[in-house]
mmCIF file of C-alpha atoms in Angstrom:
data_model
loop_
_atom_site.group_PDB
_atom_site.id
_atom_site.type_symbol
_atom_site.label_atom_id
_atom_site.label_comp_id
_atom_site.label_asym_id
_atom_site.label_seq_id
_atom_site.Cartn_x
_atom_site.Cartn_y
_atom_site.Cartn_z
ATOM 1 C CA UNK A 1 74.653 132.919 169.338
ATOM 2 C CA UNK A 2 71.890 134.272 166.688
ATOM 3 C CA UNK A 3 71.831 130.669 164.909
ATOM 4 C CA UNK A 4 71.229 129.305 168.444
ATOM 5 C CA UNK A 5 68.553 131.358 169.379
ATOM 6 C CA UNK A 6 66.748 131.040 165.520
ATOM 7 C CA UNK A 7 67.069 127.513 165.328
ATOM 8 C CA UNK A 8 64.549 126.310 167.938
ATOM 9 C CA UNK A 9 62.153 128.918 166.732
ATOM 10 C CA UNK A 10 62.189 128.029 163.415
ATOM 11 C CA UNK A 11 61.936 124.117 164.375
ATOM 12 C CA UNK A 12 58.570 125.557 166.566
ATOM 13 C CA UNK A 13 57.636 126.898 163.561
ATOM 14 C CA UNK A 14 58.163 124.123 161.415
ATOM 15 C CA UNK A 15 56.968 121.406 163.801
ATOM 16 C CA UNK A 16 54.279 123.427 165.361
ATOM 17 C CA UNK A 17 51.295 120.907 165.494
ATOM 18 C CA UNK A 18 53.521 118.337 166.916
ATOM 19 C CA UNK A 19 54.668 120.472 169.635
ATOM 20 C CA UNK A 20 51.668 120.671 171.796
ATOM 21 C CA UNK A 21 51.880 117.936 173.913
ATOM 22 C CA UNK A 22 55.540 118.598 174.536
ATOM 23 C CA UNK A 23 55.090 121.949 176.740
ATOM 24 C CA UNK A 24 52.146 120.306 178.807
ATOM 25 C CA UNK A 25 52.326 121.828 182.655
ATOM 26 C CA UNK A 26 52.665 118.483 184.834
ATOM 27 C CA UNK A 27 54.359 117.785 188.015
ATOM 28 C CA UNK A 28 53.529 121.445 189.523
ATOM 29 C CA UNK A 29 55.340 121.537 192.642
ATOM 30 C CA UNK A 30 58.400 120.099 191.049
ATOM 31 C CA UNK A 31 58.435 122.802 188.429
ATOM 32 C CA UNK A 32 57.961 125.496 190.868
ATOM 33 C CA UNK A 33 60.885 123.823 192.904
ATOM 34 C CA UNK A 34 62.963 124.190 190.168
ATOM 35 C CA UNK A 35 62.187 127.754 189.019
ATOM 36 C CA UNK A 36 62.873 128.416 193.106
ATOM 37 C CA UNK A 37 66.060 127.340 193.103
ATOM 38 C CA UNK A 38 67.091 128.556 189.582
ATOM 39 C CA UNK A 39 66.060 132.044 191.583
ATOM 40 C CA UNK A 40 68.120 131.134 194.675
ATOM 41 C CA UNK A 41 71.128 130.562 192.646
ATOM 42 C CA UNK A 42 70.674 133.581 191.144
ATOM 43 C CA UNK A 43 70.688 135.345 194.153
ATOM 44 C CA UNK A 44 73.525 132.941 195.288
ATOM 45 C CA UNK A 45 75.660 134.614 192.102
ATOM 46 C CA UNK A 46 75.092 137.749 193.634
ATOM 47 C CA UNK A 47 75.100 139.337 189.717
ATOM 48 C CA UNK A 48 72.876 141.745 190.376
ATOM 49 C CA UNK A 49 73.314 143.601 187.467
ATOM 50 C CA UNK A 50 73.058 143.584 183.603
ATOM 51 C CA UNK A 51 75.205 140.625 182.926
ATOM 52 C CA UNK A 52 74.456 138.881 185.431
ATOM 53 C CA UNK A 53 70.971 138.923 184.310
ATOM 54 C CA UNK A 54 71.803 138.223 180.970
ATOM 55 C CA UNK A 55 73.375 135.023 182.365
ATOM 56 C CA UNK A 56 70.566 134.214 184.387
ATOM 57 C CA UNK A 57 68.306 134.476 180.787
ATOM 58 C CA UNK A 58 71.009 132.399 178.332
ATOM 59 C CA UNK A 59 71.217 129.743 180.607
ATOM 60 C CA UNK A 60 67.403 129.663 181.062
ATOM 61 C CA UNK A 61 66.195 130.497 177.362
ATOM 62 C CA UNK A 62 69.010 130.304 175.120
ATOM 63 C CA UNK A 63 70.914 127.183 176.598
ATOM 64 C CA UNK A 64 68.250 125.202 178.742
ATOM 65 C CA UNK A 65 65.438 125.702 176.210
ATOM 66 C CA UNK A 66 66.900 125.600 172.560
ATOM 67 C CA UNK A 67 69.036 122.855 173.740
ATOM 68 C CA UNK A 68 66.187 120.417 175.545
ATOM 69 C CA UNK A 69 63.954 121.579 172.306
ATOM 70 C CA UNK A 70 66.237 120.712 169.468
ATOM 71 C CA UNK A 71 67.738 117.220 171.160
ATOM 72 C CA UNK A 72 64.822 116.297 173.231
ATOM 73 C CA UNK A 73 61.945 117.464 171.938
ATOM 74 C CA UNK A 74 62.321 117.405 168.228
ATOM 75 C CA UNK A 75 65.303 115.283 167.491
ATOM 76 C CA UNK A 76 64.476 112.428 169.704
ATOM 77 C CA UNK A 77 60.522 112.886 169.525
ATOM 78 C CA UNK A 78 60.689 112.128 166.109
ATOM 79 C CA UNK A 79 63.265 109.477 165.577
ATOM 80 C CA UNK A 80 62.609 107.132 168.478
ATOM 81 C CA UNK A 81 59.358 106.566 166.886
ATOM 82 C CA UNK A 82 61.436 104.159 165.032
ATOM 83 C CA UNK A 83 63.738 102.903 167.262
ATOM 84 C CA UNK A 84 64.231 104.372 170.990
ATOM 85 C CA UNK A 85 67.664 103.517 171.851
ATOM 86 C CA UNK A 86 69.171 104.826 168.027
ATOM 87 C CA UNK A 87 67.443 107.835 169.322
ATOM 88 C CA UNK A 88 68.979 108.006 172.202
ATOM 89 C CA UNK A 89 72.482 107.388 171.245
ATOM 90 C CA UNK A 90 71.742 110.161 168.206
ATOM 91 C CA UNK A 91 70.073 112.936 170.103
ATOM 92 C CA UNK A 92 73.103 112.653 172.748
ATOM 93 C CA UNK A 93 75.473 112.045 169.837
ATOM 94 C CA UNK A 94 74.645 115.490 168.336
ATOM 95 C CA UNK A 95 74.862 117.440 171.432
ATOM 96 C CA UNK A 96 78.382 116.075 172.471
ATOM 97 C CA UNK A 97 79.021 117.092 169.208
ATOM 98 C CA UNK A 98 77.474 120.318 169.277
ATOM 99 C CA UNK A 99 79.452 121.045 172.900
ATOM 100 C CA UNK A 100 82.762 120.152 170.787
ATOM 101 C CA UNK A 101 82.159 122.362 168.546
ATOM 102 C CA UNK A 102 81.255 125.421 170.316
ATOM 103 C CA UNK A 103 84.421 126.052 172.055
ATOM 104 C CA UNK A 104 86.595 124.920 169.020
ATOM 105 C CA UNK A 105 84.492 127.317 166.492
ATOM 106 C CA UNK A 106 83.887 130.286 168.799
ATOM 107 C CA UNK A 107 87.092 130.343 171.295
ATOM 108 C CA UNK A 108 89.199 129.610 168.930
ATOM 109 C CA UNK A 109 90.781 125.854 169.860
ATOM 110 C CA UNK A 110 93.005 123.870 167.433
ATOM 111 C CA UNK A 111 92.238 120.399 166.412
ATOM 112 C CA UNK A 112 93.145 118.660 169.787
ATOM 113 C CA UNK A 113 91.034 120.289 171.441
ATOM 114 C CA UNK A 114 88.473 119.619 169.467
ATOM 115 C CA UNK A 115 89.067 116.017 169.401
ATOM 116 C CA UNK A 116 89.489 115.537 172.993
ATOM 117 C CA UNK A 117 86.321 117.682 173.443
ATOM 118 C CA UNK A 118 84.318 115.423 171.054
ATOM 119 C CA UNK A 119 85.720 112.472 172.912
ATOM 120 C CA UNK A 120 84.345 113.812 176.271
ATOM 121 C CA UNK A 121 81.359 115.484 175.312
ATOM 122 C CA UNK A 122 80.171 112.606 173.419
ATOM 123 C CA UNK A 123 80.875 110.260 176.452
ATOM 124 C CA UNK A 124 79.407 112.590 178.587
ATOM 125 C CA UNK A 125 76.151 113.630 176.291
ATOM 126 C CA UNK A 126 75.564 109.853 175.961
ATOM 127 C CA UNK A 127 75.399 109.908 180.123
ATOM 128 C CA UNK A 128 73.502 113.141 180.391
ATOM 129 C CA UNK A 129 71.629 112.834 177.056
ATOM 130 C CA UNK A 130 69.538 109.429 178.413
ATOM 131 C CA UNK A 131 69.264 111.318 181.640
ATOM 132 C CA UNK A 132 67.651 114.543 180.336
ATOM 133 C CA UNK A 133 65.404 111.601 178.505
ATOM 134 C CA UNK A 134 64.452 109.934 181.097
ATOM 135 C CA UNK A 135 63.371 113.056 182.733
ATOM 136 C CA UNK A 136 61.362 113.731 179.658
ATOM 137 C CA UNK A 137 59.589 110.575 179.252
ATOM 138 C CA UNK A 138 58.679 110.406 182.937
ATOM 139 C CA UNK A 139 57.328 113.626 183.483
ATOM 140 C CA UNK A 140 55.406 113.697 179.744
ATOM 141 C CA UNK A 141 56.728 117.822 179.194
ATOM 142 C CA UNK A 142 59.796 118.860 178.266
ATOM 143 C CA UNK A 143 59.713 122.093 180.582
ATOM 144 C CA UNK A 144 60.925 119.817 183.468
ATOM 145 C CA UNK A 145 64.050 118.931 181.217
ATOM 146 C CA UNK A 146 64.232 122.647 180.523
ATOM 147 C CA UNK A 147 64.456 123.588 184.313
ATOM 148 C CA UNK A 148 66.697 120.952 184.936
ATOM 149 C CA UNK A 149 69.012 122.034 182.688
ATOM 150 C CA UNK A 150 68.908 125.309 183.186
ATOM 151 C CA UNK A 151 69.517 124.432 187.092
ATOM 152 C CA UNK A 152 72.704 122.108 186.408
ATOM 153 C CA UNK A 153 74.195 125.062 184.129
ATOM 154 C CA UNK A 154 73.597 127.828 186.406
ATOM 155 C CA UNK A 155 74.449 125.703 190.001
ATOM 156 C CA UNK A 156 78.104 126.141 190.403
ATOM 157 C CA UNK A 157 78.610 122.674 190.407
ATOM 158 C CA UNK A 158 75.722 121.387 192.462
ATOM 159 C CA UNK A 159 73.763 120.376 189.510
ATOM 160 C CA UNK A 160 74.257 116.911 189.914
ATOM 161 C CA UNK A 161 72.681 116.857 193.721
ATOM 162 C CA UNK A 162 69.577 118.493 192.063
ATOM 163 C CA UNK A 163 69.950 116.417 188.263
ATOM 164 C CA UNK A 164 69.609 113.243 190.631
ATOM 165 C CA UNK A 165 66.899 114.076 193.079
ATOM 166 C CA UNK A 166 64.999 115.127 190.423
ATOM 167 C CA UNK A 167 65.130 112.066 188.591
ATOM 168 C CA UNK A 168 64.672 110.468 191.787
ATOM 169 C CA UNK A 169 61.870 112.199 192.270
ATOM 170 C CA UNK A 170 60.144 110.873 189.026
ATOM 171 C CA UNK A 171 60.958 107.484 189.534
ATOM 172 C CA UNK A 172 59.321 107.336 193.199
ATOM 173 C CA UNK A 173 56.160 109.361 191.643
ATOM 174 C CA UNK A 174 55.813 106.938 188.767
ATOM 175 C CA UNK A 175 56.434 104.227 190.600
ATOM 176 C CA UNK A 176 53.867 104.695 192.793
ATOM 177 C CA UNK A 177 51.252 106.053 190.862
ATOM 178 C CA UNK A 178 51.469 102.445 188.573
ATOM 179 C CA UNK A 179 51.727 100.438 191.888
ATOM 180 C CA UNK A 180 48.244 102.387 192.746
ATOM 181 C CA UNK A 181 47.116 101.571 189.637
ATOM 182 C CA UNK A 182 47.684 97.862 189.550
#
Protein backbone atom coordinates (compact mmCIF):
# COMPACT_ATOMS: atom_id res chain seq x y z
CA UNK A 1 0.00 0.00 0.00
CA UNK A 2 3.19 2.34 0.91
CA UNK A 3 4.84 1.48 -2.65
CA UNK A 4 1.46 2.57 -4.11
CA UNK A 5 1.14 5.66 -2.51
CA UNK A 6 5.27 6.57 -3.09
CA UNK A 7 5.29 5.68 -6.52
CA UNK A 8 3.21 8.45 -8.12
CA UNK A 9 4.95 10.93 -5.92
CA UNK A 10 8.16 10.09 -6.78
CA UNK A 11 7.16 9.91 -10.69
CA UNK A 12 5.73 13.84 -9.81
CA UNK A 13 8.90 14.34 -8.62
CA UNK A 14 10.82 12.96 -11.27
CA UNK A 15 8.64 14.18 -14.15
CA UNK A 16 7.72 17.41 -12.58
CA UNK A 17 8.11 19.93 -15.55
CA UNK A 18 6.20 17.67 -17.74
CA UNK A 19 3.37 17.44 -15.46
CA UNK A 20 1.86 20.81 -15.74
CA UNK A 21 -0.34 20.61 -18.42
CA UNK A 22 -1.66 17.30 -17.19
CA UNK A 23 -3.63 18.70 -13.96
CA UNK A 24 -5.11 21.71 -16.05
CA UNK A 25 -8.87 22.56 -14.53
CA UNK A 26 -11.17 22.15 -17.79
CA UNK A 27 -14.65 21.05 -18.22
CA UNK A 28 -15.85 22.73 -14.75
CA UNK A 29 -19.27 21.63 -14.38
CA UNK A 30 -18.36 18.12 -15.31
CA UNK A 31 -15.73 17.98 -12.63
CA UNK A 32 -17.94 19.35 -10.05
CA UNK A 33 -20.57 16.67 -11.24
CA UNK A 34 -18.30 14.17 -10.54
CA UNK A 35 -16.92 15.24 -7.14
CA UNK A 36 -21.04 15.51 -6.40
CA UNK A 37 -21.70 12.26 -6.95
CA UNK A 38 -18.43 10.74 -5.58
CA UNK A 39 -20.08 12.68 -2.30
CA UNK A 40 -23.55 11.18 -2.89
CA UNK A 41 -22.18 7.77 -2.97
CA UNK A 42 -20.53 8.37 -0.05
CA UNK A 43 -23.43 9.25 1.68
CA UNK A 44 -25.18 6.36 -0.25
CA UNK A 45 -22.44 3.91 1.75
CA UNK A 46 -23.74 5.26 4.75
CA UNK A 47 -19.86 4.70 6.34
CA UNK A 48 -19.99 7.36 8.36
CA UNK A 49 -17.18 6.64 10.27
CA UNK A 50 -13.34 6.10 10.23
CA UNK A 51 -13.20 3.42 7.65
CA UNK A 52 -15.55 4.38 5.80
CA UNK A 53 -13.75 7.53 5.29
CA UNK A 54 -10.66 5.94 4.74
CA UNK A 55 -12.44 4.21 1.83
CA UNK A 56 -13.88 7.21 0.58
CA UNK A 57 -9.89 8.70 0.49
CA UNK A 58 -8.09 5.27 -1.12
CA UNK A 59 -10.44 5.11 -3.72
CA UNK A 60 -10.12 8.88 -4.41
CA UNK A 61 -6.23 9.43 -3.76
CA UNK A 62 -4.60 6.22 -3.50
CA UNK A 63 -6.52 4.19 -6.28
CA UNK A 64 -8.14 6.90 -8.67
CA UNK A 65 -5.08 9.18 -8.61
CA UNK A 66 -1.81 7.01 -8.47
CA UNK A 67 -3.47 4.75 -10.84
CA UNK A 68 -4.74 7.50 -13.71
CA UNK A 69 -1.08 9.18 -12.90
CA UNK A 70 1.21 6.26 -13.39
CA UNK A 71 -0.85 4.61 -16.60
CA UNK A 72 -2.31 7.70 -17.98
CA UNK A 73 -0.44 10.40 -17.28
CA UNK A 74 3.12 9.28 -17.27
CA UNK A 75 3.18 5.92 -18.89
CA UNK A 76 1.10 6.72 -21.85
CA UNK A 77 2.08 10.58 -22.02
CA UNK A 78 5.37 9.60 -22.73
CA UNK A 79 5.30 6.59 -24.94
CA UNK A 80 2.52 7.45 -27.37
CA UNK A 81 4.72 10.18 -28.43
CA UNK A 82 6.05 7.42 -30.48
CA UNK A 83 3.36 5.45 -31.36
CA UNK A 84 -0.34 5.96 -29.84
CA UNK A 85 -1.90 2.69 -30.15
CA UNK A 86 1.58 0.66 -28.60
CA UNK A 87 0.74 3.06 -25.91
CA UNK A 88 -2.38 2.18 -25.51
CA UNK A 89 -2.16 -1.49 -25.56
CA UNK A 90 1.04 -0.96 -22.93
CA UNK A 91 -0.40 1.47 -20.46
CA UNK A 92 -3.61 -0.97 -20.27
CA UNK A 93 -1.25 -3.94 -20.48
CA UNK A 94 0.48 -2.91 -17.21
CA UNK A 95 -2.54 -2.19 -15.26
CA UNK A 96 -4.30 -5.59 -16.05
CA UNK A 97 -1.21 -6.71 -14.94
CA UNK A 98 -0.87 -4.70 -12.00
CA UNK A 99 -4.79 -5.77 -10.98
CA UNK A 100 -3.41 -9.53 -11.33
CA UNK A 101 -1.04 -9.06 -9.23
CA UNK A 102 -2.50 -7.35 -6.36
CA UNK A 103 -4.82 -9.96 -5.24
CA UNK A 104 -2.32 -12.86 -6.01
CA UNK A 105 0.65 -10.96 -3.96
CA UNK A 106 -1.40 -9.45 -1.14
CA UNK A 107 -4.49 -12.03 -0.58
CA UNK A 108 -2.62 -14.66 -0.96
CA UNK A 109 -3.95 -16.59 -4.42
CA UNK A 110 -2.08 -19.54 -6.02
CA UNK A 111 -1.03 -19.54 -9.57
CA UNK A 112 -4.56 -20.01 -11.15
CA UNK A 113 -5.71 -17.38 -9.88
CA UNK A 114 -3.28 -15.41 -10.94
CA UNK A 115 -3.44 -16.55 -14.41
CA UNK A 116 -7.06 -16.31 -14.83
CA UNK A 117 -6.80 -12.82 -13.21
CA UNK A 118 -4.12 -11.72 -15.75
CA UNK A 119 -6.31 -13.16 -18.45
CA UNK A 120 -9.28 -10.94 -17.36
CA UNK A 121 -7.70 -7.99 -16.17
CA UNK A 122 -5.69 -7.67 -19.20
CA UNK A 123 -8.87 -8.10 -21.41
CA UNK A 124 -10.60 -5.89 -19.35
CA UNK A 125 -7.66 -3.04 -18.83
CA UNK A 126 -7.33 -3.13 -22.65
CA UNK A 127 -11.37 -2.12 -22.64
CA UNK A 128 -11.16 0.27 -19.75
CA UNK A 129 -7.53 1.36 -20.34
CA UNK A 130 -8.53 3.13 -24.04
CA UNK A 131 -11.58 4.34 -22.23
CA UNK A 132 -9.89 6.14 -19.29
CA UNK A 133 -7.73 7.48 -22.55
CA UNK A 134 -10.13 8.67 -24.35
CA UNK A 135 -11.42 10.53 -21.45
CA UNK A 136 -7.99 11.95 -21.09
CA UNK A 137 -7.32 13.09 -24.48
CA UNK A 138 -10.75 14.69 -24.81
CA UNK A 139 -10.92 16.61 -21.84
CA UNK A 140 -6.87 17.72 -22.06
CA UNK A 141 -6.48 16.98 -17.78
CA UNK A 142 -6.16 13.98 -16.27
CA UNK A 143 -8.32 15.04 -13.10
CA UNK A 144 -11.45 14.10 -15.16
CA UNK A 145 -9.90 10.48 -15.53
CA UNK A 146 -9.15 10.74 -11.83
CA UNK A 147 -12.88 11.44 -10.88
CA UNK A 148 -14.02 8.99 -13.13
CA UNK A 149 -12.25 6.47 -11.69
CA UNK A 150 -12.62 7.18 -8.47
CA UNK A 151 -16.60 7.24 -9.26
CA UNK A 152 -16.63 3.66 -11.04
CA UNK A 153 -14.62 2.22 -7.88
CA UNK A 154 -16.65 3.69 -5.25
CA UNK A 155 -20.40 3.27 -7.23
CA UNK A 156 -21.51 -0.12 -6.22
CA UNK A 157 -21.72 -1.15 -9.56
CA UNK A 158 -23.19 1.86 -11.30
CA UNK A 159 -19.93 3.00 -12.60
CA UNK A 160 -20.53 2.06 -15.94
CA UNK A 161 -23.94 4.35 -16.26
CA UNK A 162 -21.65 7.27 -15.13
CA UNK A 163 -18.06 5.82 -17.11
CA UNK A 164 -20.40 6.13 -20.30
CA UNK A 165 -22.23 9.38 -19.92
CA UNK A 166 -19.22 10.84 -19.17
CA UNK A 167 -17.54 9.86 -22.17
CA UNK A 168 -20.62 10.71 -23.83
CA UNK A 169 -20.48 13.78 -22.56
CA UNK A 170 -17.00 14.59 -24.14
CA UNK A 171 -17.75 13.37 -27.35
CA UNK A 172 -21.02 15.68 -27.77
CA UNK A 173 -18.80 18.73 -26.27
CA UNK A 174 -15.99 18.11 -28.71
CA UNK A 175 -17.98 17.46 -31.29
CA UNK A 176 -19.60 20.46 -31.24
CA UNK A 177 -17.15 22.80 -30.31
CA UNK A 178 -15.05 21.57 -33.83
CA UNK A 179 -18.41 21.68 -35.78
CA UNK A 180 -18.49 25.52 -34.41
CA UNK A 181 -15.24 25.86 -35.39
CA UNK A 182 -15.38 24.71 -38.96
Amino acid sequence: MIAVMLLPIICLLVFRKDTGSLFRIRHTYLLLLLCIMYCVFFVVHQQFNMPGFYLFIQDLIIIGFSEEYLYRGVMYSMMKKENTALAIVLSSLFWGITHAVYPTVVVGGDLSVFLTDCISNIGFGLFIGYGFIYVFEESKTLWIPILLHAVYDYSMGYGWIIFVGTVMYLYIVNKVGHTRQK
